[in-house]
Short mmCIF file of C-alpha atoms in Angstrom, two decimals:
data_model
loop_
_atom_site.label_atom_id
_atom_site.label_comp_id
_atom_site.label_asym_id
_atom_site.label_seq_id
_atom_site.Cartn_x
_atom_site.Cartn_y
_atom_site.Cartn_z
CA UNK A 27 -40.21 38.96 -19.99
CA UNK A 28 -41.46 35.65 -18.54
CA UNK A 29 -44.86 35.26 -19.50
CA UNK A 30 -47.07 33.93 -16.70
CA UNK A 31 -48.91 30.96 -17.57
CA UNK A 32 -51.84 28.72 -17.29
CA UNK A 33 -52.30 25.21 -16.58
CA UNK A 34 -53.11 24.53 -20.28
CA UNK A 35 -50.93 26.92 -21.48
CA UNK A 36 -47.69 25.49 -19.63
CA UNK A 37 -48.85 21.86 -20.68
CA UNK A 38 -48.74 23.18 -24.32
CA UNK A 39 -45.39 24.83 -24.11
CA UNK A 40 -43.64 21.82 -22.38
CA UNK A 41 -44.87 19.68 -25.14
CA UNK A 42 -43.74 21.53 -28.14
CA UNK A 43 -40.30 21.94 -26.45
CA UNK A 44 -40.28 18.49 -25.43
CA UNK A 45 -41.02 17.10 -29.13
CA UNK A 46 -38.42 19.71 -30.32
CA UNK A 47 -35.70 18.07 -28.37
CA UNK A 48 -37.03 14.81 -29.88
CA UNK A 49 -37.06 15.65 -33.51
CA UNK A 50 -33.68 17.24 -33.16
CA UNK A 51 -32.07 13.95 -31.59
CA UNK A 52 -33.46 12.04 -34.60
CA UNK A 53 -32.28 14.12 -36.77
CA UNK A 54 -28.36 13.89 -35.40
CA UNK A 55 -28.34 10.26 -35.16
CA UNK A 56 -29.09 10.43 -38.64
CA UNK A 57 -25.82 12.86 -39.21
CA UNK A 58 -23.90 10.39 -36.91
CA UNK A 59 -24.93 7.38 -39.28
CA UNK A 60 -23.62 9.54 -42.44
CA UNK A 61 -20.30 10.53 -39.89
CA UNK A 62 -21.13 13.61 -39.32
CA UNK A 63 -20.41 15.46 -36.40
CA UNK A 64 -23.02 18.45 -37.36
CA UNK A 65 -25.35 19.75 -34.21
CA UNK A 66 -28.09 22.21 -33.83
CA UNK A 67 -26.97 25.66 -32.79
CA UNK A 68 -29.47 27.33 -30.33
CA UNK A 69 -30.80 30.72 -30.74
CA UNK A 70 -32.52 32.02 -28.00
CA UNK A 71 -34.70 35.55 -28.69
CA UNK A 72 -37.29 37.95 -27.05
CA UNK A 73 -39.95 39.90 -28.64
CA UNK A 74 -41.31 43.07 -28.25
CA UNK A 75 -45.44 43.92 -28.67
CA UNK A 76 -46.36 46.28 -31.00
CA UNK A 77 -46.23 49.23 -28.19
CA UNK A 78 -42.69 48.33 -27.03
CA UNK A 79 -43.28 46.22 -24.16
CA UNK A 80 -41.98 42.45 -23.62
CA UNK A 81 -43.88 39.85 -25.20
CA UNK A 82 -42.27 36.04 -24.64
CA UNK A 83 -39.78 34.88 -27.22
CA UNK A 84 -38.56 31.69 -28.25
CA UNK A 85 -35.65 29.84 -29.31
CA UNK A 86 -34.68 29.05 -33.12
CA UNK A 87 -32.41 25.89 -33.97
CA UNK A 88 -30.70 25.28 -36.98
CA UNK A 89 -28.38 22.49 -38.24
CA UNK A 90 -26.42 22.13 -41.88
CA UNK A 91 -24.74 19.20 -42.21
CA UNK A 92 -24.30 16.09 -44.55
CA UNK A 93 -28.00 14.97 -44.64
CA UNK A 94 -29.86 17.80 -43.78
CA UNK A 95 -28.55 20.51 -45.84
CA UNK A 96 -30.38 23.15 -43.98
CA UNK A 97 -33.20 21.97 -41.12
CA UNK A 98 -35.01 24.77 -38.78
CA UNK A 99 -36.73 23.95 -35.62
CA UNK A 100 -37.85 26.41 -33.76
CA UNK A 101 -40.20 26.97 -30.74
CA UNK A 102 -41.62 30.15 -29.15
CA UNK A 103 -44.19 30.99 -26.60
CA UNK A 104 -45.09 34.56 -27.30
CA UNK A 105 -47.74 36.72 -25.60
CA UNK A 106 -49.17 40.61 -25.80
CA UNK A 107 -51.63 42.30 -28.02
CA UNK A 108 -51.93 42.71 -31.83
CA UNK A 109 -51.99 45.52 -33.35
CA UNK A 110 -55.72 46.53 -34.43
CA UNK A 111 -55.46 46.16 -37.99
CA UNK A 112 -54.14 43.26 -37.75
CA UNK A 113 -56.11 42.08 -35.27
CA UNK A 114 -59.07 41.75 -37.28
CA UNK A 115 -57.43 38.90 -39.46
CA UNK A 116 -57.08 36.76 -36.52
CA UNK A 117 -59.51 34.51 -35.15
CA UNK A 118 -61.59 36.12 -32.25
CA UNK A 119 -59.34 38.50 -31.80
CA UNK A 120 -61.51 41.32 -33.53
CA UNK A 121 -62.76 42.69 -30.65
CA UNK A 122 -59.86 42.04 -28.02
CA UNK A 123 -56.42 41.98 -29.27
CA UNK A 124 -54.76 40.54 -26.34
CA UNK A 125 -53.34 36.95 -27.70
CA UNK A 126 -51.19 33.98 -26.61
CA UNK A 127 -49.48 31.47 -28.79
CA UNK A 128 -46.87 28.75 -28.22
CA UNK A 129 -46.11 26.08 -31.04
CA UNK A 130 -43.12 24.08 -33.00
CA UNK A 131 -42.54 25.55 -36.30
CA UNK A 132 -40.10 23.00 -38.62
CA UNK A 133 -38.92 23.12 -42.27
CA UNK A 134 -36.11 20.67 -43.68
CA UNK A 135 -34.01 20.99 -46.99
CA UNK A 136 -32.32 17.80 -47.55
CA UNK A 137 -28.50 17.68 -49.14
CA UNK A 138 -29.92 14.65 -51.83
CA UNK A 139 -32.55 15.76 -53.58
CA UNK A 140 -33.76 12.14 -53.41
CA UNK A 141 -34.71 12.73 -49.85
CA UNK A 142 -37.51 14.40 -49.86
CA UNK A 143 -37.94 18.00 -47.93
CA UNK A 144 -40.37 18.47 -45.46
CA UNK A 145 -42.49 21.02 -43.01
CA UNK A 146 -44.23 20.51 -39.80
CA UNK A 147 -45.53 22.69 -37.41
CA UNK A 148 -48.74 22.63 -34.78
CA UNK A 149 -49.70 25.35 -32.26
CA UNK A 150 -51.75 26.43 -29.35
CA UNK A 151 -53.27 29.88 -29.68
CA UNK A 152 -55.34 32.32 -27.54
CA UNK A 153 -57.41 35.35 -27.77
CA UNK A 154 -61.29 35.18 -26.75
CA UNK A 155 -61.37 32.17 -28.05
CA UNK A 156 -58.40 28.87 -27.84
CA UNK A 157 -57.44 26.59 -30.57
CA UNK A 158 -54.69 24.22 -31.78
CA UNK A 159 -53.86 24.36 -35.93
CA UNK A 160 -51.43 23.09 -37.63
CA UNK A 161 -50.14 19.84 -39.92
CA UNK A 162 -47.03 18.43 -41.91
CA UNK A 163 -46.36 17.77 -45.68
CA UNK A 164 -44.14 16.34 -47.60
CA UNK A 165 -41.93 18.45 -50.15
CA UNK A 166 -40.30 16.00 -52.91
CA UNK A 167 -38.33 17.59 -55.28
CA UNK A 168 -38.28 14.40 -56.79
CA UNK A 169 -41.17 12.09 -55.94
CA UNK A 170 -41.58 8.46 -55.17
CA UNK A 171 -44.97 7.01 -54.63
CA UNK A 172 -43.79 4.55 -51.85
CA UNK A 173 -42.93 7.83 -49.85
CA UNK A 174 -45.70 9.62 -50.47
CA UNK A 175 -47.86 6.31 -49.86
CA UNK A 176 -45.77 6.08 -46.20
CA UNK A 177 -45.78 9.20 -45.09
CA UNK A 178 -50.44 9.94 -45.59
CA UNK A 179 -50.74 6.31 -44.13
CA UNK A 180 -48.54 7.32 -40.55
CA UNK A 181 -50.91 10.29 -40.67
CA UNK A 182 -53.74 8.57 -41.46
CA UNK A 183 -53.03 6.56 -38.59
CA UNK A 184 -52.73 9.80 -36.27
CA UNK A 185 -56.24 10.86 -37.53
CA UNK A 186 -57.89 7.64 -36.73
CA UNK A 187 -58.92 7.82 -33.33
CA UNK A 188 -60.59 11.51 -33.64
CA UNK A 189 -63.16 10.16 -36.47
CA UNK A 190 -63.66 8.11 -39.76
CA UNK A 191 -63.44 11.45 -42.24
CA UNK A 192 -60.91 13.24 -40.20
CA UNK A 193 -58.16 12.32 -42.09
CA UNK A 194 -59.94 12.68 -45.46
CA UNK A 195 -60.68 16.70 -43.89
CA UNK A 196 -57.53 17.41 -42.95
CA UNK A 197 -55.60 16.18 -46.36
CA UNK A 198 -58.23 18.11 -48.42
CA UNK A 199 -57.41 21.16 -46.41
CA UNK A 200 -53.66 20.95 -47.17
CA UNK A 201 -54.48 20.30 -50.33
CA UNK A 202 -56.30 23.35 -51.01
CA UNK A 203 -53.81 25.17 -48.39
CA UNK A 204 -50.60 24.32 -50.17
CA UNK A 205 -51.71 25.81 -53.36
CA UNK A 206 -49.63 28.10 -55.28
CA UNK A 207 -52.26 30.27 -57.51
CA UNK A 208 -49.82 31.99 -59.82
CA UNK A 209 -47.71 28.83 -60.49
CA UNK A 210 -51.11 26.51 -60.74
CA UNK A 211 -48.80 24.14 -58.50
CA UNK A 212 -49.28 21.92 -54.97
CA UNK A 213 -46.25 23.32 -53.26
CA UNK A 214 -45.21 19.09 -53.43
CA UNK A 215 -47.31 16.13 -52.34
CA UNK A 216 -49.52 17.39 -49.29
CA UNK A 217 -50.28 15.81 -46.06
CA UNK A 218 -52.58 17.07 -43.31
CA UNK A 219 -53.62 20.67 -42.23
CA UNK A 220 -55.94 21.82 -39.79
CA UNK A 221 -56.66 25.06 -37.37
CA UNK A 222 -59.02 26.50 -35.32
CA UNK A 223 -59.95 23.03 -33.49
CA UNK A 224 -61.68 25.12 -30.55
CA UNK A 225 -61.24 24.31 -27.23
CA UNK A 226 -64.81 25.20 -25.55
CA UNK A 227 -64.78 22.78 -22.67
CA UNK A 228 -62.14 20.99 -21.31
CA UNK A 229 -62.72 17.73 -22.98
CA UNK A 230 -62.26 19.56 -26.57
CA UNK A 231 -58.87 20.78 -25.20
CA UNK A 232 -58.18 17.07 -24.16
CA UNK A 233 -58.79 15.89 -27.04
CA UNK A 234 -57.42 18.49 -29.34
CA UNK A 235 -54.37 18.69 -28.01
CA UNK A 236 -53.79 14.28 -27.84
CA UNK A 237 -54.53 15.05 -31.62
CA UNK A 238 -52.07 17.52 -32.28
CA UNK A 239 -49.30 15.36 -29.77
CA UNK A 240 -50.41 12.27 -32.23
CA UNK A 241 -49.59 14.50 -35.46
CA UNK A 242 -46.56 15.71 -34.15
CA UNK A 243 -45.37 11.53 -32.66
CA UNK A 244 -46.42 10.61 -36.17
CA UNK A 245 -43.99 12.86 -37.95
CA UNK A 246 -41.33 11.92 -35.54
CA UNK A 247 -42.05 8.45 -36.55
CA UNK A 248 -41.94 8.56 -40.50
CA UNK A 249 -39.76 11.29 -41.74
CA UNK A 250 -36.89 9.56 -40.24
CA UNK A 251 -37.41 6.29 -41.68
CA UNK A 252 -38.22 8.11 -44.77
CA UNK A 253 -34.69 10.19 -44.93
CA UNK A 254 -33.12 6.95 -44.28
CA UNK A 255 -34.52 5.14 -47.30
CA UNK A 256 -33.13 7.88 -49.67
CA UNK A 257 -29.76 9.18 -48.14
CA UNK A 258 -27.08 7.49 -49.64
CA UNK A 259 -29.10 7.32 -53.05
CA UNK A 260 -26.58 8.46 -55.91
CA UNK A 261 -28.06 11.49 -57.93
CA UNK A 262 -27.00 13.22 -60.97
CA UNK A 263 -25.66 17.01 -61.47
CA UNK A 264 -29.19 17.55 -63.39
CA UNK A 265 -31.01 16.00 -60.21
CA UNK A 266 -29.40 18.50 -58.05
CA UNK A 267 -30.57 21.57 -60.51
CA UNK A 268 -33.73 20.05 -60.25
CA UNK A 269 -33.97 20.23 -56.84
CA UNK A 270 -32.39 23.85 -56.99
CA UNK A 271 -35.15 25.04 -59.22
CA UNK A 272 -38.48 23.00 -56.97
CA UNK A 273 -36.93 25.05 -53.69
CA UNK A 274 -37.98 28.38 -55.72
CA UNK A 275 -41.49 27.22 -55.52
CA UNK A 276 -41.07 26.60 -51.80
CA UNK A 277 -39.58 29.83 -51.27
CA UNK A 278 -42.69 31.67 -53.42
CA UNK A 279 -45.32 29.70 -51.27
CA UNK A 280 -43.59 30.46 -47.86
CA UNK A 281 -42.98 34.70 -48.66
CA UNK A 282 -46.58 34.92 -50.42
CA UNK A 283 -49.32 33.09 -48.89
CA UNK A 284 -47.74 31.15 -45.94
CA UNK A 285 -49.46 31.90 -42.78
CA UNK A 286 -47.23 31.33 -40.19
CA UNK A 287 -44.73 33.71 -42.31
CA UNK A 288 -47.48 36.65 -41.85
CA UNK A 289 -48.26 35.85 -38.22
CA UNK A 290 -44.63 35.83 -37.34
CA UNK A 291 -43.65 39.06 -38.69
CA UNK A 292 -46.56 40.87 -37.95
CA UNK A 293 -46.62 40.03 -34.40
CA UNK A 294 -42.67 41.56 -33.94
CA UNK A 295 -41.25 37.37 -34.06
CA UNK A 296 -37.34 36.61 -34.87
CA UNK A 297 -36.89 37.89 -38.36
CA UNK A 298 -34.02 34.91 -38.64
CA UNK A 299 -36.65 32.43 -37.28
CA UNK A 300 -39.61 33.41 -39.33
CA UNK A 301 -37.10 33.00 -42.65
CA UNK A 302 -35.37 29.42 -41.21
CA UNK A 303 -37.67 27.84 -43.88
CA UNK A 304 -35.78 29.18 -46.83
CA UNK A 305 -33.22 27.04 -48.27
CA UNK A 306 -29.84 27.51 -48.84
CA UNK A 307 -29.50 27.64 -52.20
CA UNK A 308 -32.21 27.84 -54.71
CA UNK A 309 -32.27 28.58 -58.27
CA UNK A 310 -34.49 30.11 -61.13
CA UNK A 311 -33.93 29.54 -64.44
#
């Protein structure tokens, strides 16, 4: 089913698609520079709503090569009704299921555990109310302060234009969002996180949306240059089980209290999408 559009939808779609094709480009050079020859593959996929009928879809990409041991990006622009119960979970969707959403959705697990993994993901929603969320943090399974220093200053940096303490908001909410209660654990060494920035007039969409295009031209930006810095770092057989053994954290986080998990498989999403963010291999021990 092609999903019929607004203006602000369509602008939102294009964009997320657009920085998809972006990211993935960086992200093969980098493969080229380590002579590889590994590509995305391209998934493309349809939902179904709740009652049966055709809901949008979306298209899942996945490479596994030298660097990137296992990177997802995926976009979808999805459309329908929720089912009631869960309807009630959802921002103003209580009393009118019907809902929109289009976003990127992007999880990296890096070959050197050196390199530090990494998630990203921003997104337009609509039910009686419209709103962008989203954010990116960074996943070390072996930290290094420079990184972590370079990768909260490019989003600082983002942040900047929107207000003096948005920043400072945003990192305290992935902070308390990338929590894992039964480990007592940050999921790794946070970044920014935001949702339901309402777009009630035209000018809050404006600038909403430049935010959330900054956010996602920031991580383009630093990741990159942050991968490069670590790839060709030697590491150790122990390093590696390290690494092995942080992923089972990520994998906890992502099946128990992520989100974006929930929403996807409660709204009838890719199953093979949803799940792009596990890794590989993981180990506990």
């Amino acid at each position: 089913m092609t999903l019929v559009l607004d203006d602000r939808q369509q602008a939102a779609r294009s964009w997320f698609e657009s920085l998809r094709d972006n990211i993935c480009a960086a992200f093969e050079a980098i493969e080229r520079e380590a002579g590889s020859d590994a590509s995305f593959e391209y998934t493309p996929w349809e939902r179904n709503d709740h009652d049966g009928s055709p809901g949008g879809g979306g298209v899942r990409g996945v490479m596994k090569g030298k660097i990137f041991e296992k990177v997802g990006v995926n976009v979808s622009t999805v459309g329908g009704s929720f089912n009631p119960e869960f309807a009630k979970t959802i921002h103003g969707a209580a009393e009118d299921p019907n809902f929109f959403a289009t976003g990127i959705s992007l999880v990296a697990h890096m070959a050197n555990p050196h390199v530090p993994a990494v998630h990203m993901n921003t997104r337009y929603l609509v039910t009686t109310k419209s709103w962008f969320g989203g954010g990116a943090d960074l996943n070390p399974p072996i930290p290094y302060e420079e990184d972590t220093a370079d990768f909260h200053a490019r989003l600082r940096a983002a942040c900047a234009p929107y207000g003096p303490d948005v920043y400072e908001r945003y990192r305290k909410w992935a902070e308390d969002y990338f929590w894992i209660p039964h480990r007592n654990v940050h999921r790794g060494v946070g970044g920014i996180f935001y949702d339901h920035l309402e777009n009630t007039s035209d000018a809050l969409f404006q600038q909403n949306f430049a935010l959330t295009r900054d956010v996602g031209e920031a991580f383009l930006d630093v990741f990159p240059k942050l991968v490069r810095r670590r790839m060709n770092q030697p590491f150790t057989a122990e390093e590696k089980q390290a690494q092995l053994r942080w992923r089972g954290l990520y994998v906890e986080f992502n099946l128990v209290y992520d989100r974006g998990t929930t929403f996807g498989l409660k709204t009838g999403g890719n199953v093979d999408a949803i799940l792009m963010s596990l890794p590989p291999e993981v180990a506990w021990d």
